XYZ file of C-alpha atoms in Angstrom:
677
model
C -55.953 -63.983 -13.826
C -52.287 -65.062 -13.870
C -51.704 -68.518 -15.237
C -50.877 -71.281 -12.724
C -47.424 -72.820 -13.162
C -46.193 -76.069 -11.648
C -43.567 -75.692 -8.970
C -42.922 -73.278 -6.117
C -44.832 -70.003 -5.958
C -42.633 -66.968 -5.324
C -44.529 -63.734 -4.773
C -43.680 -60.998 -7.270
C -41.868 -63.415 -9.611
C -43.723 -66.564 -10.627
C -47.130 -64.903 -10.271
C -46.370 -62.461 -13.115
C -48.520 -63.082 -16.253
C -45.521 -63.142 -18.586
C -43.145 -65.059 -16.299
C -40.759 -67.434 -18.078
C -37.151 -68.323 -17.341
C -36.516 -68.454 -21.084
C -37.012 -64.672 -21.358
C -34.573 -63.794 -18.560
C -31.453 -61.930 -19.761
C -28.267 -63.993 -19.629
C -24.602 -62.926 -19.400
C -21.816 -63.757 -21.830
C -20.584 -66.839 -20.003
C -17.600 -67.324 -22.293
C -16.042 -64.075 -21.076
C -16.064 -65.164 -17.392
C -13.046 -66.733 -15.606
C -13.364 -70.479 -14.809
C -13.976 -69.888 -11.086
C -16.749 -67.372 -11.794
C -18.241 -69.671 -14.454
C -18.469 -72.565 -11.998
C -20.178 -70.373 -9.381
C -22.591 -68.984 -11.993
C -23.718 -72.408 -13.224
C -24.314 -73.635 -9.651
C -26.368 -70.534 -8.790
C -28.351 -70.819 -12.004
C -29.148 -74.465 -11.359
C -30.212 -73.616 -7.801
C -32.629 -70.952 -9.093
C -34.129 -73.381 -11.621
C -34.593 -76.120 -8.984
C -36.135 -73.608 -6.563
C -38.747 -72.517 -9.080
C -39.442 -76.131 -10.068
C -40.298 -76.869 -6.406
C -37.290 -78.997 -5.405
C -36.580 -79.594 -1.732
C -33.868 -77.909 0.313
C -31.938 -81.167 0.533
C -31.853 -81.687 -3.226
C -30.789 -78.095 -3.944
C -28.055 -78.312 -1.260
C -26.733 -81.609 -2.605
C -26.642 -80.499 -6.250
C -25.670 -76.836 -5.978
C -24.015 -76.324 -2.593
C -26.518 -73.681 -1.436
C -29.830 -74.071 0.340
C -33.426 -73.273 -0.570
C -33.480 -70.058 1.442
C -30.400 -68.633 -0.267
C -31.756 -69.634 -3.710
C -35.025 -67.841 -2.957
C -33.131 -64.684 -1.943
C -31.125 -64.818 -5.161
C -34.410 -64.758 -7.089
C -36.239 -62.047 -5.157
C -33.349 -59.715 -4.255
C -31.131 -60.044 -7.329
C -32.705 -61.710 -10.386
C -36.034 -59.831 -10.130
C -34.351 -56.471 -9.441
C -34.827 -53.817 -12.155
C -31.831 -53.175 -14.408
C -30.807 -49.750 -15.833
C -31.664 -51.053 -19.325
C -35.356 -51.264 -18.419
C -35.517 -55.023 -17.901
C -34.848 -57.194 -14.847
C -31.326 -58.395 -14.173
C -32.363 -62.039 -14.650
C -29.507 -64.537 -14.764
C -27.018 -61.671 -15.118
C -27.403 -61.043 -11.373
C -25.978 -64.494 -10.558
C -22.465 -63.617 -11.756
C -20.070 -63.505 -8.816
C -18.862 -60.048 -7.654
C -21.446 -58.191 -9.748
C -22.742 -55.126 -7.857
C -26.389 -54.403 -8.637
C -26.787 -51.213 -6.631
C -24.310 -48.510 -5.603
C -22.864 -48.687 -2.113
C -24.561 -46.517 0.503
C -22.627 -45.207 3.484
C -24.497 -45.706 6.747
C -21.953 -44.382 9.262
C -21.252 -40.657 9.801
C -18.347 -39.228 7.842
C -15.302 -38.806 10.066
C -12.045 -37.700 8.427
C -8.905 -38.791 10.308
C -5.637 -36.856 10.511
C -4.370 -38.546 7.350
C -7.370 -37.413 5.311
C -8.926 -40.875 5.142
C -12.481 -41.920 5.978
C -14.438 -39.992 3.351
C -15.489 -42.928 1.159
C -19.104 -42.552 0.063
C -19.423 -39.108 1.662
C -21.002 -37.514 -1.410
C -23.618 -40.232 -1.722
C -24.381 -40.049 1.999
C -24.827 -36.262 1.823
C -27.238 -36.414 -1.146
C -29.162 -39.325 0.331
C -29.711 -37.437 3.560
C -30.767 -34.182 1.855
C -33.038 -34.982 -1.156
C -33.999 -31.317 -1.655
C -30.361 -30.323 -2.090
C -29.795 -33.254 -4.473
C -32.655 -32.076 -6.683
C -31.275 -28.538 -6.703
C -27.754 -29.730 -7.508
C -28.960 -31.963 -10.358
C -30.925 -29.118 -11.923
C -27.847 -26.871 -11.650
C -25.633 -29.421 -13.427
C -28.203 -30.323 -16.128
C -29.339 -26.752 -16.767
C -29.584 -25.816 -20.465
C -30.595 -22.589 -22.176
C -32.358 -21.601 -25.361
C -30.366 -20.515 -28.393
C -31.669 -16.921 -28.137
C -31.289 -16.614 -24.350
C -28.602 -14.376 -22.849
C -26.786 -16.496 -20.286
C -23.426 -18.033 -19.498
C -22.541 -20.177 -22.508
C -19.877 -22.488 -21.094
C -20.181 -23.401 -17.414
C -16.865 -24.073 -15.688
C -16.742 -26.792 -13.082
C -15.190 -24.500 -10.514
C -18.253 -22.263 -10.791
C -20.485 -25.224 -9.938
C -18.139 -26.126 -7.090
C -18.364 -22.574 -5.742
C -22.155 -22.749 -5.845
C -21.992 -26.179 -4.170
C -20.003 -24.816 -1.210
C -22.097 -21.644 -0.853
C -25.304 -23.667 -0.793
C -23.965 -26.034 1.883
C -22.791 -23.068 3.981
C -26.306 -21.658 3.899
C -27.542 -25.040 5.140
C -25.160 -24.979 8.149
C -22.680 -27.667 7.077
C -19.654 -25.450 7.687
C -20.788 -24.437 11.168
C -21.333 -28.092 12.103
C -17.915 -29.043 10.638
C -19.552 -31.648 8.429
C -18.264 -32.950 5.121
C -17.010 -31.427 2.830
C -15.775 -28.694 5.203
C -13.836 -31.216 7.309
C -11.807 -32.440 4.299
C -8.729 -30.944 2.681
C -10.145 -30.776 -0.884
C -13.584 -29.483 0.201
C -15.265 -32.220 -1.881
C -13.985 -30.936 -5.253
C -13.013 -34.330 -6.692
C -16.173 -35.983 -5.339
C -18.301 -33.300 -7.015
C -16.455 -33.801 -10.327
C -17.071 -37.561 -10.205
C -20.757 -37.042 -9.437
C -21.098 -34.446 -12.223
C -19.522 -36.772 -14.801
C -21.710 -39.660 -13.687
C -24.881 -37.568 -13.860
C -24.038 -36.179 -17.317
C -23.362 -39.677 -18.654
C -26.907 -40.633 -17.719
C -28.147 -37.599 -19.727
C -26.275 -37.823 -23.055
C -28.377 -35.103 -24.729
C -27.325 -32.518 -22.134
C -23.724 -33.772 -22.209
C -23.574 -33.327 -25.983
C -25.034 -29.816 -25.741
C -22.530 -28.778 -23.064
C -19.481 -30.398 -24.630
C -20.078 -29.757 -28.345
C -22.876 -27.210 -28.562
C -25.968 -27.422 -30.732
C -24.020 -29.097 -33.567
C -23.078 -32.075 -31.361
C -26.610 -32.225 -29.956
C -28.075 -32.441 -33.478
C -25.606 -35.174 -34.417
C -26.577 -37.140 -31.326
C -30.268 -36.951 -32.252
C -29.541 -38.180 -35.770
C -29.595 -41.896 -36.485
C -26.418 -43.905 -36.919
C -27.609 -45.358 -40.227
C -28.458 -48.813 -38.857
C -32.190 -48.337 -39.393
C -31.787 -46.413 -42.654
C -34.196 -47.933 -45.204
C -32.841 -49.874 -48.156
C -33.706 -48.328 -51.499
C -33.700 -49.522 -55.045
C -31.726 -47.554 -57.669
C -33.135 -44.030 -57.995
C -35.351 -44.694 -54.989
C -34.007 -41.653 -53.181
C -31.989 -38.674 -54.356
C -30.374 -36.101 -52.049
C -30.057 -32.432 -53.000
C -28.340 -29.584 -51.211
C -26.585 -26.274 -51.892
C -22.994 -25.650 -50.859
C -21.347 -22.232 -50.585
C -17.967 -22.584 -52.238
C -14.935 -22.113 -49.990
C -13.087 -19.566 -52.083
C -12.918 -16.109 -53.580
C -13.212 -15.596 -57.324
C -13.377 -12.641 -59.666
C -14.838 -11.497 -62.941
C -13.012 -9.344 -65.488
C -14.791 -6.106 -66.417
C -13.671 -3.945 -69.353
C -12.041 -0.723 -68.172
C -13.057 2.598 -69.832
C -9.476 3.310 -70.858
C -8.829 -0.180 -72.154
C -7.751 -3.401 -70.478
C -9.572 -5.271 -67.755
C -10.505 -4.642 -64.145
C -10.898 -7.687 -61.861
C -13.862 -7.536 -59.482
C -14.348 -9.925 -56.557
C -17.430 -12.161 -56.364
C -18.217 -12.770 -52.697
C -20.745 -15.601 -52.949
C -20.990 -18.574 -55.265
C -23.074 -21.692 -54.731
C -23.126 -25.148 -56.258
C -26.378 -27.142 -56.051
C -25.842 -30.892 -56.390
C -28.088 -33.962 -56.653
C -26.736 -37.376 -55.556
C -28.342 -40.793 -56.057
C -27.908 -42.553 -52.696
C -27.471 -46.180 -53.820
C -24.716 -45.572 -56.346
C -23.389 -42.290 -54.784
C -23.458 -40.847 -58.324
C -23.906 -37.131 -58.962
C -26.785 -36.983 -61.442
C -26.979 -33.193 -61.814
C -25.456 -29.939 -60.584
C -25.639 -26.203 -61.196
C -23.303 -23.300 -60.418
C -25.288 -20.353 -59.067
C -23.928 -16.798 -59.090
C -26.675 -15.368 -56.875
C -26.173 -14.166 -53.326
C -28.695 -16.747 -52.176
C -29.977 -19.865 -53.911
C -33.336 -19.311 -55.617
C -36.052 -21.654 -56.820
C -34.834 -21.138 -60.410
C -31.413 -22.456 -59.400
C -33.057 -25.523 -57.863
C -35.156 -26.108 -60.988
C -32.076 -25.782 -63.210
C -30.347 -28.422 -61.093
C -33.317 -30.781 -61.463
C -33.416 -30.083 -65.187
C -29.718 -30.866 -65.588
C -30.295 -34.288 -64.018
C -33.064 -35.071 -66.520
C -31.263 -33.955 -69.681
C -28.227 -35.164 -71.591
C -24.922 -33.943 -70.198
C -22.290 -32.533 -72.540
C -18.813 -31.517 -71.378
C -17.687 -28.025 -72.306
C -14.160 -27.152 -73.395
C -11.608 -26.467 -70.677
C -8.384 -24.491 -70.677
C -6.776 -25.325 -67.323
C -5.708 -28.850 -68.311
C -5.214 -30.954 -71.424
C -6.917 -33.957 -69.785
C -9.382 -32.523 -67.264
C -11.657 -35.589 -67.209
C -10.698 -39.176 -66.440
C -11.650 -41.934 -68.836
C -15.413 -42.465 -68.732
C -15.986 -39.536 -66.360
C -19.145 -37.469 -66.523
C -22.745 -37.525 -65.401
C -24.856 -40.709 -65.800
C -26.020 -39.832 -69.329
C -22.505 -40.681 -70.621
C -23.462 -44.347 -70.062
C -26.213 -44.159 -72.671
C -29.601 -42.741 -73.520
C -31.220 -45.073 -70.958
C -30.112 -42.655 -68.233
C -31.654 -39.553 -69.819
C -34.836 -38.518 -68.028
C -34.683 -41.231 -65.350
C -37.197 -40.414 -62.598
C -36.609 -40.951 -58.899
C -39.139 -41.671 -56.140
C -38.011 -39.342 -53.321
C -35.974 -36.146 -53.168
C -34.468 -35.372 -49.759
C -33.629 -31.726 -48.943
C -32.653 -29.846 -45.791
C -35.704 -27.586 -45.696
C -34.368 -24.410 -47.318
C -37.135 -22.195 -48.707
C -35.822 -22.404 -52.281
C -36.005 -26.217 -52.144
C -39.403 -26.561 -50.484
C -41.391 -23.837 -52.233
C -44.663 -24.557 -54.011
C -43.129 -24.313 -57.497
C -40.489 -26.960 -56.779
C -43.032 -29.304 -55.189
C -45.413 -29.015 -58.139
C -42.600 -29.496 -60.648
C -41.376 -32.624 -58.903
C -44.884 -34.054 -58.744
C -45.893 -33.233 -62.329
C -42.632 -33.781 -64.222
C -40.728 -36.363 -62.158
C -43.478 -37.968 -60.066
C -41.305 -37.594 -56.958
C -42.093 -36.882 -53.328
C -40.211 -34.078 -51.553
C -38.782 -35.047 -48.151
C -38.048 -32.114 -45.855
C -37.880 -31.622 -42.064
C -41.599 -30.783 -42.157
C -42.715 -34.202 -43.440
C -39.854 -36.588 -42.625
C -37.386 -37.451 -39.883
C -34.657 -35.168 -41.241
C -33.507 -32.030 -39.411
C -32.505 -28.599 -40.667
C -28.767 -28.354 -41.397
C -28.087 -31.867 -40.074
C -25.033 -33.386 -41.725
C -26.149 -36.918 -40.828
C -29.599 -36.966 -42.432
C -28.109 -36.581 -45.941
C -24.726 -38.288 -45.439
C -23.942 -39.006 -49.099
C -24.201 -35.464 -50.402
C -22.370 -34.097 -47.347
C -19.576 -36.577 -48.072
C -19.423 -35.208 -51.613
C -19.148 -31.629 -50.322
C -16.229 -32.657 -48.094
C -14.561 -34.219 -51.120
C -15.079 -31.030 -53.159
C -13.395 -29.023 -50.426
C -10.555 -31.386 -49.502
C -9.684 -32.400 -53.074
C -10.186 -29.070 -54.760
C -11.092 -25.627 -53.481
C -9.537 -25.857 -50.004
C -6.207 -26.869 -51.537
C -5.927 -23.587 -53.460
C -4.484 -20.373 -52.052
C -7.685 -18.418 -52.751
C -9.670 -20.577 -50.317
C -11.622 -19.063 -47.442
C -11.138 -22.278 -45.467
C -13.742 -24.241 -43.599
C -14.110 -21.552 -40.907
C -12.891 -18.078 -39.940
C -10.027 -19.582 -37.931
C -8.860 -21.940 -40.664
C -5.072 -21.426 -41.056
C -5.385 -22.025 -44.810
C -7.223 -18.700 -45.148
C -4.629 -16.123 -46.208
C -5.808 -13.093 -48.219
C -8.053 -15.025 -50.657
C -9.335 -11.795 -52.279
C -5.818 -10.673 -53.156
C -4.955 -14.083 -54.575
C -8.110 -14.154 -56.718
C -7.413 -10.686 -58.182
C -3.683 -11.221 -58.720
C -4.155 -14.607 -60.399
C -7.403 -13.555 -62.143
C -9.151 -16.709 -60.941
C -12.448 -16.086 -62.733
C -15.745 -17.923 -62.472
C -15.024 -19.577 -65.831
C -12.010 -21.311 -64.298
C -14.229 -22.277 -61.351
C -16.801 -23.829 -63.714
C -14.039 -25.874 -65.327
C -12.700 -26.966 -61.949
C -16.152 -28.008 -60.702
C -16.773 -30.018 -63.867
C -13.483 -31.882 -63.359
C -14.046 -32.518 -59.631
C -17.654 -33.712 -59.932
C -17.267 -35.777 -63.095
C -14.052 -37.406 -61.882
C -15.781 -38.159 -58.576
C -18.351 -40.172 -60.542
C -15.521 -42.148 -62.169
C -13.467 -42.731 -58.985
C -13.659 -46.106 -57.234
C -15.513 -46.119 -53.916
C -14.790 -48.509 -51.045
C -18.466 -48.594 -50.017
C -19.397 -49.762 -53.525
C -17.041 -52.746 -53.555
C -14.349 -50.603 -55.194
C -16.594 -49.770 -58.097
C -17.104 -46.221 -59.288
C -20.591 -44.650 -59.041
C -20.958 -44.831 -62.823
C -19.884 -48.488 -62.827
C -22.471 -49.180 -60.135
C -25.205 -47.585 -62.249
C -24.063 -49.587 -65.270
C -24.264 -52.740 -63.141
C -27.849 -51.876 -62.194
C -28.651 -51.424 -65.874
C -27.259 -54.848 -66.754
C -29.329 -56.381 -63.958
C -32.487 -54.650 -65.211
C -32.893 -52.718 -61.956
C -33.241 -49.212 -63.373
C -36.638 -47.527 -62.991
C -39.012 -47.684 -65.933
C -40.340 -44.144 -65.524
C -38.960 -41.483 -67.840
C -39.730 -37.780 -67.681
C -41.493 -36.259 -70.679
C -38.886 -34.228 -72.587
C -41.455 -31.528 -73.384
C -42.281 -31.077 -69.711
C -38.596 -31.039 -68.814
C -37.863 -28.263 -71.294
C -40.769 -26.179 -69.948
C -39.787 -26.541 -66.278
C -38.504 -22.972 -66.056
C -41.256 -21.379 -68.111
C -43.208 -18.526 -66.524
C -46.814 -17.645 -67.362
C -49.064 -14.752 -66.422
C -52.557 -13.555 -67.298
C -52.274 -10.201 -69.078
C -54.725 -7.753 -70.663
C -54.450 -6.864 -74.361
C -54.199 -3.069 -74.758
C -54.231 -0.735 -77.761
C -56.563 -1.271 -80.729
C -58.393 1.035 -83.120
C -59.826 3.172 -80.312
C -56.313 4.210 -79.289
C -54.986 4.352 -82.806
C -52.233 1.796 -82.250
C -51.689 -1.902 -82.812
C -52.689 -4.248 -79.972
C -49.912 -4.892 -77.435
C -49.425 -6.636 -74.089
C -47.497 -5.479 -71.002
C -45.715 -8.518 -69.583
C -43.150 -8.364 -66.756
C -41.847 -4.814 -67.359
C -41.830 -5.293 -71.127
C -44.201 -4.387 -73.981
C -44.884 -7.237 -76.439
C -46.452 -7.183 -79.856
C -46.033 -8.415 -83.404
C -47.843 -9.675 -86.477
C -49.598 -12.403 -84.474
C -51.875 -9.859 -82.722
C -51.521 -6.823 -85.005
C -54.949 -7.486 -86.594
C -56.628 -9.150 -83.595
C -59.061 -6.392 -82.654
C -61.247 -9.040 -81.035
C -58.618 -9.596 -78.324
C -58.435 -5.979 -77.169
C -59.617 -5.688 -73.565
C -59.545 -9.446 -72.965
C -57.101 -11.466 -70.897
C -54.594 -13.842 -72.491
C -51.806 -16.054 -71.210
C -48.253 -14.809 -71.746
C -45.658 -17.586 -71.425
C -41.901 -17.058 -71.186
C -41.093 -20.469 -72.686
C -37.365 -19.842 -73.298
C -35.857 -19.468 -69.838
C -32.811 -17.495 -71.015
C -34.400 -15.407 -73.765
C -37.218 -13.087 -72.694
C -37.107 -11.198 -76.011
C -39.907 -13.459 -77.193
C -42.943 -14.937 -75.439
C -45.740 -17.271 -76.413
C -49.319 -15.971 -76.257
C -52.394 -18.180 -75.847
C -56.039 -17.619 -75.048
C -57.514 -18.636 -71.715
C -58.989 -21.767 -73.329
C -55.562 -22.902 -74.599
C -55.594 -21.732 -78.252
C -52.238 -20.510 -79.507
C -52.275 -16.905 -80.701
C -48.612 -16.761 -81.683
C -45.127 -15.760 -80.595
C -44.727 -12.092 -79.647
C -41.564 -9.995 -79.538
C -40.472 -7.470 -76.916
C -40.257 -3.812 -77.839
C -37.226 -1.625 -77.011
C -35.323 -1.505 -74.739
C -35.595 -5.282 -74.339
C -35.334 -6.442 -77.949
C -31.570 -6.401 -78.540
C -29.674 -8.844 -76.323
C -30.939 -12.155 -74.889
C -31.762 -12.030 -71.194
C -33.967 -13.682 -68.588
C -36.923 -12.227 -66.736
C -34.874 -12.252 -63.519
C -32.255 -10.045 -65.170
C -34.940 -7.691 -66.436
C -36.485 -7.372 -62.972
C -33.101 -6.565 -61.428
C -32.441 -3.853 -64.007
C -35.895 -2.345 -63.497
C -35.246 -2.235 -59.739
C -32.054 -0.247 -60.302
C -33.921 2.031 -62.702
C -36.725 2.593 -60.205
C -34.182 3.456 -57.481
C -32.659 6.092 -59.839
C -29.297 4.299 -59.878
C -29.730 3.947 -63.637
C -31.130 7.192 -65.029
C -32.327 5.911 -68.401
C -32.446 2.557 -70.178
C -32.051 4.273 -73.571
C -32.687 2.007 -76.544
C -30.989 -1.100 -75.103
C -31.624 -1.884 -71.437
C -29.137 -4.774 -71.235
C -26.229 -2.824 -72.733
C -27.030 0.180 -70.532
C -26.938 -2.008 -67.427
C -23.617 -3.561 -68.447
C -22.111 -0.108 -68.932
C -23.448 0.873 -65.497
C -21.642 -2.081 -63.865
C -18.445 -1.445 -65.825
C -18.413 2.177 -64.678
C -18.318 1.334 -60.957
C -14.901 2.494 -59.737
C -14.829 0.786 -56.360
C -13.005 -2.488 -56.985
C -14.278 -3.984 -53.733
C -17.904 -3.503 -54.742
C -19.456 -6.938 -55.359
C -20.458 -7.636 -58.927
C -24.209 -7.431 -59.412
C -25.667 -10.969 -59.757
C -27.641 -9.856 -62.817
C -24.366 -9.011 -64.567
C -23.081 -12.558 -63.995
C -26.408 -13.925 -65.242
C -26.102 -11.874 -68.446
C -22.593 -13.191 -69.002
C -23.812 -16.771 -68.637
C -26.759 -16.250 -71.003
C -24.713 -14.474 -73.672
C -22.021 -17.131 -73.553
C -24.510 -19.956 -73.977
C -26.422 -18.167 -76.718
C -23.213 -17.548 -78.647
C -22.019 -21.138 -78.303
C -25.389 -22.781 -78.920
C -26.835 -20.520 -81.624
C -24.078 -19.353 -83.924
C -26.519 -17.605 -86.271
C -27.586 -15.084 -83.650
C -25.803 -11.885 -84.526
C -26.965 -10.135 -81.365
C -25.200 -12.688 -79.210
C -22.074 -12.296 -81.324
C -22.097 -8.540 -80.840
C -22.676 -9.042 -77.120
C -19.611 -11.238 -76.853
C -17.574 -8.720 -78.779
C -18.769 -5.972 -76.434
C -17.429 -8.006 -73.530
C -14.044 -8.098 -75.230
C -14.120 -11.856 -75.837
C -13.660 -13.886 -78.973
C -15.407 -17.175 -79.649
C -13.269 -19.853 -81.225
C -16.088 -21.223 -83.414
C -16.848 -19.277 -86.624
C -19.947 -17.086 -86.380
C -22.125 -16.418 -89.399
C -23.695 -13.112 -90.192
C -26.788 -11.946 -88.387
C -29.978 -13.857 -89.068
C -33.543 -12.757 -88.564
C -34.703 -16.029 -87.012
C -35.065 -16.292 -83.257
C -32.711 -18.591 -81.326
C -33.990 -21.958 -80.277
C -33.730 -23.635 -76.919
C -30.847 -25.689 -75.573
C -31.269 -28.664 -73.271
C -27.674 -28.744 -72.103
C -26.949 -27.798 -68.470
C -26.401 -24.084 -68.029
C -22.672 -23.564 -67.353
C -20.729 -20.344 -68.009
C -18.354 -20.837 -70.950
C -17.203 -17.303 -71.762
C -13.764 -17.428 -73.349
C -11.443 -15.209 -71.315
C -9.199 -12.500 -72.751
C -5.453 -12.773 -72.672
C -3.948 -12.291 -69.219
C -2.880 -8.728 -68.524
C -1.447 -9.284 -65.032
C 2.159 -8.312 -64.443
C 3.086 -11.684 -63.014
C 2.573 -14.817 -65.149
C -0.216 -17.148 -64.109
C 0.573 -20.596 -62.694
C 0.793 -23.311 -65.323
C -2.630 -24.768 -64.520
C -4.378 -21.417 -64.906
C -2.882 -20.203 -68.205
C -5.789 -19.501 -70.546
C -5.627 -20.069 -74.283
C -6.169 -16.969 -76.428
């Protein structure tokens, strides 16, 4: 039952259960002219007195209007529904405010001067509701992304349909509007179309800007974005670099042959509160893989060390780098949420399990959060970084591919990359400078502090998270394990061995283990960039030992991904025989390709990266030294003679650091790209 209020009862207003004048919407009185203000206050007082039950005489004496007019103001204006979903309330008492559109009641008669058509469009649609429904559906029609239809609808096409439809309904025969006007209703139809589209912003965005604008409209404006503590949320995404680069391959007759690399990616992780880049990785694959994502996560949990650069004497600003340059407190810091755009490499089972077990982080993707695939507004901080990488770096160079196919900055990027010998090593140096200097640059949204200064401020305030990732788990993030059967033994007349990922493994650790023959054991590739050795354990976790790969996989360091790629080429008969050294055979196969436009095999770039890191990190490894020499490069650090011990494992981020040969181009390189011998 509605509650009984003192005063006058007005049906449909005061008998509502939630009726209260205090909840009625009010206008901004200060913006009204004095004359309109005076009228508004008198009308408002009349409405209040009417509801309180005052007499007609009292309302007339105090407000200048009678009881009947005050009642009509309440029922016909104040209680009327507003387009915002509420009633108009006191807003309806403002003088000259039109609550409802004007409706023409007289027939449309156009005089000899062309006048008399005011409200003709509204009168036509009001008198023919079926046609109005058909016209609205024609204007608001959308199509699916995979549907073959007219993409952009011109207004004249809608106008032509409008006239044809009215002709079929007999308007032209009866000489009714719009066929009795000079413009045939074209301007009236345009005004109605614009008005209808403004009431349907989703359709307007799709028509005007396509699916990109429609996605942006659905995204939030950031007002309701949750507030996080430091390392509460981290954003990660992959960005295809806007440029063409090359790699130098040794020519059979001496010298070097530049070969274009068509795809390079950089995967970046950004902490949203400080805007700091906490980890990144340069991928040479055609598409980003889960290993690239894991390497990016690993780089954010390990200590960052800058590698030597040749393009500038001072490539890094003072204090620039990743957060670990601020101190050991930032090594292994764990975050709570990782936001990605839903790419398969970022949302696969391996990445989810690694985040949960090593970092203790949740993975936010379009499947379990409010983000959308390829939306630039759901991860605004990392998208802002990508724009900075393009505008401040790669898009300013002449080898850029631009932001689109029609970008005027795109001008023969392949030719520029080959002529200038802009190799991936120069790109790695440039990315290090851009990203690390970004961390040291002052940001207006941070109170003109740099991202690293903001993180240091959080440390001084004791706001950094207490969780740290276990260094052992971090180092084993990219390890690969598989259950394998032990073969061989006395019955076959050969030492026990294990077939693991296209390689045969053995060694002293299982040479006398006849008890293991025929059983299953775990083989673990614990060194991500050196598959020449693998750890072997029993199914109950007991360590058997470290096994070594037999030829042709025992010479040069390589990863399992490289080995799989080489085996695929061998299976397809593109490589006839792996001989005694599968890695060197594959490198010779790539070097022998005569077509300069043929993209470099991603496995070749991976081998270059691994050999360069092995040579720089483990100077006692003679195999890595010979590999570098076979590539025609010289390492500046002294290398000792070959040792029998196996190389260890580096925790530094994986970045190509191959020292380039002297430039053999006819034209001299620009000053910023001259490499040191």
